[in-house]
C-alpha positions as MATLAB code, in Angstrom:
seq = 'MPETTPRGLTRLAFGGDYNPEQWPESVWQEDVRLMREAGVTMVSVGIFSWALLEPSPGEYDFGWMDRLFALLQENGIRVDLGTPTVCPPVWFYRAHPEALPVTPEGARHEFGSRAAICHSNSDYRAAAATITTQLAERYGDHPALAMWHVHNEYGVPVSACYCDSCAAHFRRWLESAYGTVDAVNEAWGTAFWGQRYADFGQINPPRMTPTSVNPAQALDYKRFADATMRENFVMERDILHRLSPGVPVTTNFMTALSQCDSVDYWAWGREVDIVTNDHYLITDGRRTHVNLAMAADLTRSVAGGAPWILLEHSPSGVNWQARNPAKAPGQMARNSLAHVARGSEGAMFFQWRQSRRGAEKFHSAMVPHGGTDTRVWREVVELGAALDSLGTVRGTRTRADVAMLWDWHSWWAQNLDWRPSEDHDPRERADAFYEVLYDRHLTVDFAHPEADLSAYPLVVVPALYLMTEAAGRNLRRYVENGGTVVVSYFSGIVDEHDAVHEGAYPGPLRDVLGLTVEEFSPLLQDQLVRITGPDGSELSGDVWTEFVVPRGAETVWTYADGLAAGHPAVTRHRLGEGTAWYVSTRLGAEGLDALLGWAIEDAQVAPRVDLPRDVEVVRRAGESGSYLFAINHTASDAKVPLETPGTELLTGERAAGRLEVPAGAVRVVRLDG';
ca = [
      25.138   -0.490    0.035;
      22.801   -0.939   -2.558;
      21.705    2.023   -4.868;
      18.339    3.822   -3.378;
      17.786    5.047   -6.950;
      17.486    3.738  -10.472;
      21.318    4.001  -12.008;
      21.682    6.849  -14.926;
      17.848    7.845  -14.660;
      18.945   12.065  -14.231;
      14.823   13.047  -14.705;
      12.168   12.026  -13.251;
      10.354    8.534  -13.773;
       7.899    8.618  -17.108;
       6.893    5.893  -19.272;
       5.490    2.304  -18.327;
       4.887   -1.609  -18.803;
       6.300   -2.344  -22.662;
       5.714   -5.339  -23.952;
       6.776   -5.384  -27.335;
       6.930   -8.822  -27.288;
       3.329   -8.734  -28.167;
       4.011   -6.482  -31.257;
       5.586   -7.356  -34.728;
       9.928   -5.947  -34.433;
       7.961   -3.572  -36.970;
       6.496   -1.243  -34.426;
       9.256   -0.977  -31.750;
      10.883    1.322  -34.191;
       7.747    3.768  -34.423;
       7.379    2.751  -30.195;
      10.434    4.242  -29.343;
      10.001    7.707  -31.808;
       6.514    8.073  -30.159;
       8.973    7.723  -26.519;
      11.391    9.898  -27.137;
       8.709   12.608  -28.586;
       6.799   12.357  -25.005;
       9.430   12.691  -23.133;
       9.932    8.983  -22.089;
      12.609    8.326  -19.202;
      12.689    4.744  -18.331;
      10.287    1.717  -19.446;
      10.183   -1.366  -17.399;
      10.124   -4.895  -19.620;
      10.116   -8.639  -19.450;
       7.745   -8.934  -16.491;
       5.776  -11.161  -18.239;
       8.262  -12.823  -20.708;
       9.394  -16.178  -19.237;
       7.846  -18.242  -21.703;
       9.792  -16.885  -24.600;
      12.914  -16.079  -22.995;
      13.197  -19.741  -21.987;
      10.764  -21.389  -24.729;
      11.562  -24.869  -23.109;
      13.430  -26.524  -20.590;
      17.041  -25.047  -20.343;
      17.009  -24.046  -23.792;
      17.684  -19.472  -23.967;
      16.600  -16.917  -26.301;
      17.734  -13.747  -25.811;
      17.754  -12.120  -28.999;
      14.976  -10.589  -28.940;
      15.523   -9.082  -25.702;
      19.205   -8.201  -26.817;
      17.547   -5.822  -29.964;
      15.036   -4.319  -27.432;
      17.932   -3.216  -24.597;
      19.930   -1.632  -28.106;
      17.270    0.350  -28.804;
      15.982    1.401  -25.938;
      19.737    2.594  -25.209;
      20.325    4.291  -28.519;
      17.375    6.171  -27.842;
      18.240    7.316  -24.577;
      15.368    5.316  -22.631;
      16.670    3.413  -19.341;
      15.188   -0.172  -18.690;
      13.713   -1.550  -15.899;
      14.112   -5.113  -16.099;
      11.273   -7.484  -14.852;
      12.555  -11.281  -13.758;
       9.080  -12.833  -15.371;
       9.092  -15.506  -12.522;
       5.190  -14.148  -11.775;
       4.411  -16.403  -15.007;
       6.211  -19.198  -15.566;
       6.122  -21.679  -18.632;
       3.292  -23.973  -19.680;
       6.188  -26.216  -19.877;
       6.684  -25.549  -16.385;
       3.414  -26.509  -15.187;
       2.717  -29.422  -16.605;
       6.270  -30.599  -15.945;
       5.725  -29.811  -12.244;
       1.907  -29.298  -11.439;
       2.101  -29.071   -8.296;
       3.432  -25.758   -7.833;
       0.418  -24.863   -8.891;
      -1.520  -23.671   -5.138;
      -4.419  -25.305   -3.648;
      -7.118  -23.661   -1.753;
      -8.114  -24.167    1.793;
     -10.924  -27.068   -0.032;
      -8.764  -28.340   -1.517;
      -8.612  -27.473   -5.326;
      -6.058  -26.969   -7.435;
      -5.309  -23.872   -9.910;
      -4.791  -24.250  -13.242;
      -2.555  -22.987  -15.723;
      -3.972  -19.902  -18.156;
      -3.900  -16.871  -15.749;
      -0.789  -15.033  -13.805;
       0.603  -15.778  -10.431;
      -0.813  -18.979   -9.811;
       1.974  -19.933   -7.900;
       2.779  -22.232   -4.818;
       5.738  -20.575   -3.325;
       6.560  -23.043   -0.985;
       7.401  -25.239   -3.835;
      11.168  -26.241   -4.413;
      10.858  -26.867   -8.229;
       9.577  -23.595   -8.260;
      12.102  -22.015   -6.353;
      14.869  -23.618   -8.158;
      13.825  -22.124  -11.894;
      12.936  -18.799  -10.387;
      16.577  -19.445   -9.350;
      17.759  -20.169  -13.111;
      16.264  -17.759  -15.088;
      16.575  -14.319  -12.676;
      20.488  -15.763  -12.919;
      20.617  -15.882  -16.649;
      19.120  -12.451  -16.924;
      21.472  -11.347  -14.420;
      25.241  -12.641  -16.023;
      23.554  -11.261  -19.702;
      22.474   -7.875  -18.793;
      23.530   -7.090  -15.110;
      26.025   -4.584  -16.323;
      24.104   -3.571  -19.771;
      24.414    0.361  -20.029;
      20.963    0.803  -20.411;
      19.800   -1.088  -17.222;
      18.622    1.381  -14.574;
      17.109   -1.207  -12.123;
      15.683   -4.965  -11.594;
      11.985   -5.685  -11.305;
      11.791   -8.372   -9.444;
       8.320  -10.669  -10.086;
       5.381   -8.710  -10.294;
       2.942   -7.187   -7.364;
       3.357   -9.865   -4.507;
       0.426  -11.216   -3.068;
      -1.922  -10.606   -5.935;
      -4.318  -12.323   -7.161;
      -3.215  -15.666   -4.731;
      -0.503  -14.939   -1.654;
      -1.325  -18.435    0.010;
      -1.403  -22.053   -0.801;
      -2.730  -24.591    0.834;
      -1.106  -27.704   -0.385;
       0.929  -30.215    1.916;
       4.353  -28.495    0.362;
       3.435  -25.718    2.152;
       2.242  -27.524    5.577;
       5.678  -29.378    5.738;
       7.397  -25.321    5.228;
       4.495  -24.452    7.531;
       5.451  -26.477   10.129;
       8.983  -25.661    9.790;
       8.113  -21.967   10.356;
       6.310  -22.634   13.293;
       9.623  -24.105   14.933;
      11.606  -21.970   13.521;
       9.270  -18.793   15.102;
       8.708  -21.092   18.226;
      11.174  -22.993   19.192;
       9.041  -26.086   20.822;
       5.488  -27.387   19.573;
       4.384  -26.544   23.659;
       5.434  -22.978   22.519;
       2.724  -23.183   19.849;
       0.569  -24.661   21.849;
       0.502  -21.520   24.168;
       0.617  -18.530   21.526;
      -2.496  -20.650   19.741;
      -4.360  -21.302   23.281;
      -5.222  -24.793   21.898;
      -6.450  -25.914   25.599;
      -9.673  -24.545   23.995;
     -11.608  -26.947   21.776;
      -9.286  -29.842   22.437;
      -7.288  -28.779   19.573;
      -3.478  -29.493   21.325;
      -0.630  -30.323   19.612;
       1.694  -33.139   21.034;
       4.260  -32.680   17.934;
       5.054  -29.987   14.652;
       4.719  -33.176   12.360;
       0.243  -33.154   13.586;
       0.094  -29.526   12.307;
      -1.715  -28.641    8.845;
      -2.234  -25.143    7.121;
      -5.515  -24.187    8.462;
      -7.509  -25.593    5.308;
     -11.288  -26.144    5.044;
     -13.426  -26.959    8.813;
     -17.176  -27.730    9.890;
     -16.722  -23.957   11.825;
     -14.674  -21.412   12.255;
     -11.063  -22.479   12.382;
      -8.649  -21.373   15.437;
      -8.061  -17.697   14.546;
      -4.253  -17.364   16.051;
      -3.534  -19.962   13.677;
      -5.269  -18.231   10.720;
      -3.135  -14.977   11.515;
       0.061  -17.380   11.730;
      -0.929  -18.775    8.616;
      -1.229  -15.401    6.625;
       2.216  -14.471    8.254;
       3.703  -17.728    6.668;
       2.623  -16.721    3.580;
       3.560  -13.305    3.510;
       6.928  -14.856    4.516;
       7.273  -17.544    2.295;
       6.869  -15.086   -0.497;
       9.637  -12.281    0.807;
      11.733  -15.586    1.010;
      11.269  -16.379   -2.822;
      11.201  -12.128   -3.423;
      14.880  -11.998   -1.028;
      16.372  -15.430   -2.533;
      15.787  -12.880   -6.297;
      17.457   -9.921   -4.995;
      20.554  -11.370   -3.309;
      21.173  -12.833   -6.797;
      21.242   -9.566   -8.524;
      22.701   -7.760   -5.811;
      25.829  -10.498   -6.542;
      26.191  -10.353  -10.272;
      24.633   -7.067  -10.774;
      25.941   -4.829   -8.034;
      25.348   -1.315   -8.282;
      22.411   -1.855   -9.904;
      19.070   -0.967   -7.134;
      16.304   -4.225   -6.738;
      12.334   -3.842   -6.366;
       9.506   -5.405   -6.798;
       5.713   -3.585   -7.544;
       3.916   -3.275   -4.580;
       0.366   -2.130   -3.591;
       0.012   -0.723   -0.706;
      -3.569    1.137   -0.740;
      -5.850   -0.462    1.354;
      -8.093   -1.075   -1.369;
      -5.915   -3.141   -4.187;
      -3.554   -6.171   -1.302;
      -4.310   -7.227    2.323;
      -1.578  -10.122    2.404;
       1.137   -8.624    2.320;
       3.302   -6.308    5.519;
       4.367   -3.911    3.302;
       6.879   -2.479    6.874;
       8.401   -5.999    6.373;
       8.720   -5.414    2.748;
       9.687   -2.007    2.912;
      13.011   -3.200    4.624;
      13.929   -5.443    1.521;
      13.963   -3.516   -1.249;
      16.487   -1.068   -2.748;
      13.758    1.434   -3.600;
      10.285    1.362   -2.606;
       7.910    1.212   -6.020;
       4.447    1.033   -6.222;
       1.427    0.575   -8.202;
      -1.951    2.300   -7.848;
      -5.400    2.722   -9.360;
      -8.397    4.312   -8.473;
     -11.283    2.065   -7.494;
     -14.330    3.868   -8.683;
     -16.708    2.871   -6.045;
     -18.735    6.467   -5.086;
     -15.414    7.158   -3.156;
     -13.671   10.345   -3.724;
     -10.912    8.604   -5.532;
      -8.600   10.822   -4.859;
      -8.188   10.834   -1.321;
      -7.713    7.243   -1.812;
      -4.942    7.798   -4.030;
      -3.087   10.654   -1.763;
      -3.544    7.830    1.100;
      -2.001    5.223   -0.676;
       0.953    7.861   -2.207;
       1.130    8.724    1.707;
       1.350    5.055    3.439;
       3.689    4.027    0.405;
       6.469    7.094    1.571;
       5.510    5.839    4.762;
       6.760    2.580    3.974;
       9.866    3.659    2.273;
      10.840    5.581    5.682;
      10.166    8.985    4.070;
      12.237    8.425    1.176;
      11.525    8.969   -2.241;
       9.992    6.485   -4.434;
       8.756    5.250   -7.367;
       4.640    5.537   -8.772;
       5.579    2.559  -10.992;
       2.363    2.111  -12.286;
      -1.408    3.582  -12.614;
      -3.702    3.809  -15.598;
      -3.788    6.803  -17.966;
      -7.188    6.374  -18.147;
     -10.130    4.004  -17.500;
      -9.143    0.610  -16.413;
     -10.814   -3.119  -17.008;
     -11.203   -4.852  -14.129;
     -13.118   -3.650  -12.231;
     -17.992   -3.617  -12.209;
     -17.841   -0.176  -14.092;
     -14.843    1.195  -15.597;
     -15.451    4.615  -16.385;
     -12.500    7.089  -18.203;
     -10.415    9.312  -16.676;
     -11.709   13.386  -16.544;
      -9.767   15.117  -19.319;
      -6.670   17.044  -17.220;
      -6.713   13.289  -14.743;
      -4.085   12.012  -16.204;
      -1.188   14.999  -15.071;
      -2.976   15.344  -11.837;
      -3.200   12.081  -10.483;
       0.107   11.975  -12.168;
       1.277   14.666   -9.903;
      -0.459   13.880   -6.727;
       1.437   10.998   -6.184;
       4.864   13.377   -7.519;
       3.927   16.213   -3.960;
       3.604   12.798   -1.916;
       7.139   11.860   -2.751;
       7.666   10.163   -6.345;
      10.388   10.491   -7.947;
       7.865   10.094  -10.986;
       4.956    8.541  -12.930;
       4.853    5.449  -14.489;
       2.049    3.213  -16.359;
       0.265    0.386  -17.168;
       0.837    0.118  -19.645;
       2.655    1.818  -23.107;
       1.038    0.925  -25.823;
      -2.384   -0.813  -25.566;
      -2.723   -4.672  -26.208;
      -4.919   -5.812  -28.971;
      -5.503   -9.347  -27.364;
      -5.713  -11.174  -23.764;
      -7.335  -10.311  -20.738;
      -6.069   -6.804  -20.067;
      -7.123   -5.543  -23.924;
      -9.423   -2.543  -22.439;
      -7.294   -1.083  -20.187;
      -5.917    1.675  -20.954;
      -2.664    2.923  -22.291;
      -0.388    5.264  -22.622;
      -0.605    4.558  -26.811;
      -3.998    3.896  -26.832;
      -5.350    1.425  -29.840;
      -6.523    4.941  -31.621;
      -3.262    5.603  -31.221;
      -1.884    9.594  -31.326;
      -5.011   11.461  -32.405;
      -6.301   10.924  -29.165;
      -7.027   13.210  -25.886;
      -5.321   10.394  -24.207;
      -2.144   10.039  -26.494;
      -2.126   14.633  -26.130;
      -2.824   14.036  -22.475;
       0.480   11.683  -22.333;
       2.755   14.431  -24.431;
       1.484   17.184  -21.455;
       2.555   15.521  -18.790;
       5.435   14.281  -19.637;
       6.609   17.709  -20.708;
       5.811   18.837  -16.871;
       7.704   15.750  -15.087;
      10.444   17.549  -17.232;
      10.461   21.060  -15.760;
       9.946   19.213  -12.454;
      13.487   17.621  -12.262;
      14.780   19.843   -9.021;
      12.294   18.218   -7.048;
      14.646   14.990   -7.392;
      15.750   13.601   -4.159;
      13.552   15.934   -1.665;
      10.996   14.573    1.138;
       7.747   15.620    1.212;
       6.431   16.952    5.297;
       4.093   15.319    6.710;
       1.748   16.801    9.489;
       0.332   13.735   11.746;
       1.038   10.399   11.698;
      -1.269    7.634   11.578;
      -0.856    3.825   12.976;
      -1.437    1.497   11.087;
      -0.117   -2.382   11.199;
      -1.312   -4.972    8.905;
      -1.055   -8.303   11.165;
      -3.743   -6.095   13.062;
      -5.687   -5.571   10.162;
      -5.371   -9.835    9.318;
      -6.493   -9.962   13.014;
      -8.979   -8.370   12.734;
     -10.919   -9.562    9.856;
     -10.890  -13.315   10.786;
     -14.178  -15.186   12.182;
     -16.570  -14.249   15.032;
     -15.755  -10.807   15.824;
     -18.414   -8.549   18.144;
     -19.694   -7.006   14.373;
     -18.654   -7.736   10.794;
     -20.169   -3.821   10.262;
     -16.758   -2.649   12.174;
     -14.158   -2.155    8.883;
     -10.789   -1.261    9.834;
      -9.814   -0.444    6.483;
     -13.617    2.211    6.748;
     -11.822    3.905   10.010;
      -8.578    4.112    8.074;
     -10.142    5.706    4.562;
     -12.873    7.901    6.958;
     -10.023    9.035    9.629;
      -7.775   10.158    7.188;
     -10.404   11.948    4.948;
     -11.068   14.000    7.627;
      -7.643   14.550    8.634;
      -7.563   15.372    4.042;
     -10.183   17.882    4.709;
      -8.337   19.620    6.772;
      -5.381   20.258    4.360;
      -2.496   17.919    6.864;
      -0.419   15.923    5.253;
      -0.266   12.367    7.023;
       2.385    9.551    7.081;
       1.673    6.088    8.889;
       3.642    4.483   11.641;
       3.805    1.248   12.629;
       2.830    1.116   16.404;
       6.202    0.327   17.667;
       8.062    3.473   15.675;
       9.488    6.455   17.251;
       6.465    8.973   17.033;
       8.325   12.213   18.557;
       8.670   14.162   15.393;
       4.336   14.161   14.644;
       2.588   16.630   17.134;
      -0.837   14.159   16.966;
      -1.588   10.520   16.019;
      -4.155    8.874   15.743;
      -5.305    5.703   15.788;
      -8.297    4.162   13.751;
      -8.023    0.922   14.164;
      -5.436   -1.019   16.649;
      -7.188   -4.616   17.694;
      -3.926   -6.167   17.348;
      -1.322   -4.227   20.116;
       1.293   -5.791   21.826;
       3.016   -4.233   25.068;
       5.425   -3.010   22.985;
       3.506   -0.467   21.077;
       1.100   -0.115   24.021;
       4.629    1.676   25.986;
       5.563    3.171   23.009;
       2.231    5.304   22.969;
       2.526    6.073   26.472;
       5.511    7.356   26.254;
       4.598    9.638   23.329;
       1.914   10.805   25.471;
       4.097   11.387   28.507;
       6.390   13.526   26.261;
       3.671   16.097   25.130;
       2.192   14.584   22.293;
      -2.020   14.159   21.403;
      -3.299   11.392   20.508;
      -6.761   10.239   19.529;
      -7.641    6.205   19.694;
     -11.014    5.152   18.450;
     -12.490    2.269   19.813;
     -12.027   -2.012   19.804;
      -8.464   -0.931   19.721;
      -5.782   -2.500   21.809;
      -7.643   -5.987   22.822;
      -5.580   -8.949   21.632;
      -1.721   -8.937   21.559;
       0.060  -10.723   18.425;
      -1.125  -14.198   19.429;
      -5.063  -12.785   18.961;
      -5.068  -13.754   22.801;
      -6.379  -10.802   24.691;
      -4.442   -8.727   27.083;
      -5.091   -9.695   30.677;
      -7.188   -7.417   32.534;
      -9.879   -5.023   31.608;
     -10.447   -3.701   28.180;
      -8.169   -1.887   26.117;
      -5.166   -3.695   27.947;
      -2.124   -2.132   27.261;
      -3.879    1.335   26.143;
      -5.628    1.461   30.041;
      -3.419    3.845   31.336;
      -3.385    5.808   28.022;
      -6.439    6.384   28.068;
      -7.282    6.912   32.149;
     -10.316    4.735   31.254;
     -11.225    0.883   31.379;
     -14.151   -0.977   28.797;
     -16.340   -3.075   31.055;
     -18.176   -4.049   27.365;
     -18.836   -3.962   23.687;
     -22.707   -3.670   22.734;
     -22.834   -3.405   18.820;
     -25.254   -2.161   17.078;
     -27.774   -3.858   14.952;
     -27.957   -2.596   11.027;
     -29.139    0.507   10.908;
     -29.504    1.316   13.794;
     -27.893    4.529   15.258;
     -27.276    6.610   18.661;
     -27.273    9.853   19.556;
     -24.402   11.526   21.688;
     -24.190   14.749   23.445;
     -21.856   17.156   24.480;
     -21.962   19.257   27.879;
     -23.453   22.406   25.547;
     -26.301   20.282   24.472;
     -24.693   19.414   20.876;
     -25.893   16.690   19.324;
     -23.824   13.768   17.362;
     -24.972   10.336   16.388;
     -22.681    7.245   15.865;
     -23.513    3.953   14.322;
     -22.419    0.377   14.599;
     -20.398    0.135   18.129;
     -20.889    1.406   21.173;
     -18.902    0.373   24.591;
     -19.679    0.489   28.512;
     -16.657    2.753   29.312;
     -15.702    3.693   32.842;
     -13.418    6.993   33.393;
     -10.249    6.362   35.307;
      -8.730    9.693   34.850;
     -10.414   10.544   32.185;
     -13.012   13.530   31.599;
     -16.293   12.862   30.028;
     -16.360   14.885   26.672;
     -19.362   13.200   25.066;
     -22.325   11.098   27.086;
     -24.077    8.538   25.479;
     -28.387    9.989   25.095;
     -29.575    6.541   24.798;
     -28.792    2.759   23.997;
     -27.617    0.228   25.861;
     -25.037    2.318   27.099;
     -26.496    5.600   27.648;
     -25.057    7.582   30.286;
     -21.882    6.562   29.758;
     -18.913    7.941   28.335;
     -18.978    8.136   24.194;
     -15.664   10.250   24.008;
     -12.952   10.963   26.548;
     -10.414   13.154   27.294;
      -7.210   12.151   29.569;
      -4.181   14.162   30.579;
      -1.125   11.887   31.135;
       2.510   13.231   31.898;
       2.590   16.449   29.090;
       0.554   15.171   26.839;
      -3.335   14.401   25.993;
      -4.804   11.187   24.915;
      -8.864   11.093   22.996;
     -11.130    8.365   23.169;
     -14.452    7.714   20.966;
     -15.768    4.398   21.622;
     -18.608    4.163   19.212;
     -18.643    4.655   14.691;
     -18.873    8.379   14.466;
     -19.180   10.379   10.911;
     -17.868   12.858    9.059;
     -19.279   15.685   11.316;
     -18.004   14.082   14.339;
     -14.632   12.768   13.342;
     -14.185   16.410   12.246;
     -15.234   17.870   15.233;
     -12.860   14.688   17.505;
      -9.934   15.842   15.256;
     -10.849   19.395   15.483;
     -10.418   18.997   19.196;
      -7.109   16.911   19.228;
      -5.869   19.301   16.937;
      -6.165   22.388   19.380;
      -4.281   20.082   21.987;
      -1.094   19.097   19.872;
      -0.626   22.589   18.661;
      -0.844   21.917   14.963;
      -1.023   25.260   12.829;
      -4.345   25.139   10.874;
      -4.685   25.231    7.182;
      -6.987   28.088    6.643;
      -8.390   29.559    3.067;
      -8.185   26.499    1.584;
     -11.290   25.237   -1.350;
     -12.385   21.760   -0.079;
     -10.243   19.516   -2.245;
      -7.898   21.647   -2.945;
      -4.884   20.145   -1.504;
      -1.319   21.378   -0.632;
       1.885   19.598   -0.261;
       5.436   20.319    0.423;
       8.517   18.432   -0.554;
      11.817   20.062    0.359;
      15.824   19.021    0.161;
      18.971   20.388   -0.774;
      17.487   21.872   -4.073;
      15.231   23.856   -2.438;
      11.664   23.725   -1.094;
       8.143   23.136   -3.308;
       4.893   23.742   -3.241;
       2.459   21.913   -4.491;
      -1.496   22.943   -5.277;
      -3.439   20.844   -6.836;
      -6.751   21.692   -7.693;
     -10.200   18.559   -8.119;
     -12.752   20.488   -8.298;
     -14.609   22.387  -11.324;
     -13.407   26.515  -10.286;
     -10.560   28.440   -9.968;
      -8.781   28.562   -6.465;
      -6.098   30.582   -4.857;
      -3.660   29.138   -2.763;
      -1.988   31.361    0.038;
       1.562   31.674   -0.533;
       4.031   32.819    2.603;
       7.500   33.214    0.139;
       7.329   34.203   -2.864;
       8.830   31.436   -5.596;
       8.737   30.422   -9.189;
       6.011   28.116  -10.821;
       7.339   25.285  -12.412;
       5.063   24.230  -14.883;
       4.231   27.894  -16.474;
       7.612   29.707  -15.815;
       5.972   32.438  -14.099;
       6.424   34.153  -10.679;
       4.111   33.130   -8.012;
       3.748   35.663   -4.790;
       1.012   35.895   -2.463;
      -1.792   34.298   -3.743;
      -1.499   31.185   -6.216;
      -3.815   30.881   -9.432;
      -4.737   27.202   -9.268;
      -7.211   26.801  -12.320;
      -9.841   24.549  -12.078;
      -8.795   20.353  -12.823;
      -5.473   21.757  -12.725;
      -1.418   21.549  -10.871;
       0.977   23.850  -10.201;
       3.813   22.970   -8.341;
       5.690   26.213   -6.920;
       9.902   26.384   -6.219;
       9.391   28.784   -3.370;
      12.677   31.279   -2.863;
      15.184   30.967   -0.500;
];
């Protein structure tokens, strides 16, 4: 079995992308001196270095990399070595221009950025295999090597190409998946609009058309593009496993729903030896620490609950958003330790030294343009010391309270053309449900709809437009065996081919929820609808309403106006030993909080009391002990109740009764016993 922890790394990972090729070698000695001062334990190197390692076809220059490895080894710094296959050199593209990806409109991208790759191109695949082999043969058993880092952020910024090579590859993929062209016709519903195919050779990618393309074809092309990238990862991984046995292989994910929507991370999580993730705060006015927590929970879930590694985030501001504010004093450590609380085995950054040239020269770094006499550098050193004090946390697992179902295939399908309302956004619903659970101080695991859910008293389904029959049976078993589920509108509508399930909506959820939906009635922009409870209380919804017909479910809240007036808005259904809730409109935070409050009571989830808003409490546990992380995102000091006394690891002080957590600070208690 491949290793699942970085080889030779005995502390939490701390460091970042190190690109010494941007600097004269005279700077390298200063870099490693500062790394030791900051407590750096690992750096990622070589990710964008193909043009330096292979300056012309078949001619290699490893001298500078040899010297770098020796320097890092001498200073006790482990190496996460990248295969530089995200950025082929210009000589490669001049020899193979067809390796540049083509848009659906037929335009070919040009060299000059990054990740401009047609993943179906055989010349690219051969060149990537060759440079990976060269690196593995040279550094595969180097004592400084901790792990391999294949490519970089697959799916960003280009995941799909629409060239003729991809068309041929797509046809082979379809034949492997379906067997016959008749099966494709059936799955895609090509009888509609007269799209029937007589053989695979007639099928092309969903290129630009006068109006909406076949949605099932478009969905399969998203699957194909994701699978094609994954084929290339597996090719490189297998080379590394063969030539560098015992060294784990990863690639850096971008699981946050705000960052990448073209990769099925459930599938990718099964292929890497260690799950690693990059996360960047999206400064769109949201509470950024909630998005961070959600991304960390999702990454941990993709890892199957096992520890993972935050491989990139920013020390302060980034440079690629419309507005890029700096992080507040203390926020770097707070963000980093929040990831650790939710399962990361450290905190790595992009990048070590801030670039003077190139597209990311205004992206913050551990060593800023201003050098060591800066707030950022002082906070980097403080964070290194903090992570060093948390070494015993390694190998423990984060404990979750509830689960949320999420499926990238459903997200892809939901976002295709011509849905009932463009205002319904699956990501928005996932964010909204997650934020309410976060504010109730509950830790969330994400789960695939067909995964075993028996460990969770409560499962939330914020947006599952595409649901297989197997997923429906899975939820039914879960509820019958005593689970509580909350399902939001427009879920369970289509199967894996984007075909509407036979019978009334919501397909495989009809029996679970004890109802049918006769018709959707989306609301106009800015239109609100009132819903009332049996006690006369009132809430409002927007975006969506439905004509719900109870068939065993009880009505909890009713539409008071709109086309669906008099119909149920929120229902509750007892099935076997469990309970299923359904909400057929888009509730705001107040309504979602009320709904989830009722469901939490049904599920008998122990409430988290006496905790202020934006003070998160997360637990990790394992052979080394149990740990409570208390993270204060507010401007006021907070007190967190401790059921068990322990030792606060960042200060060394004893903690009992109520843990003092200063404004903007983090405390980590190793609990007694």
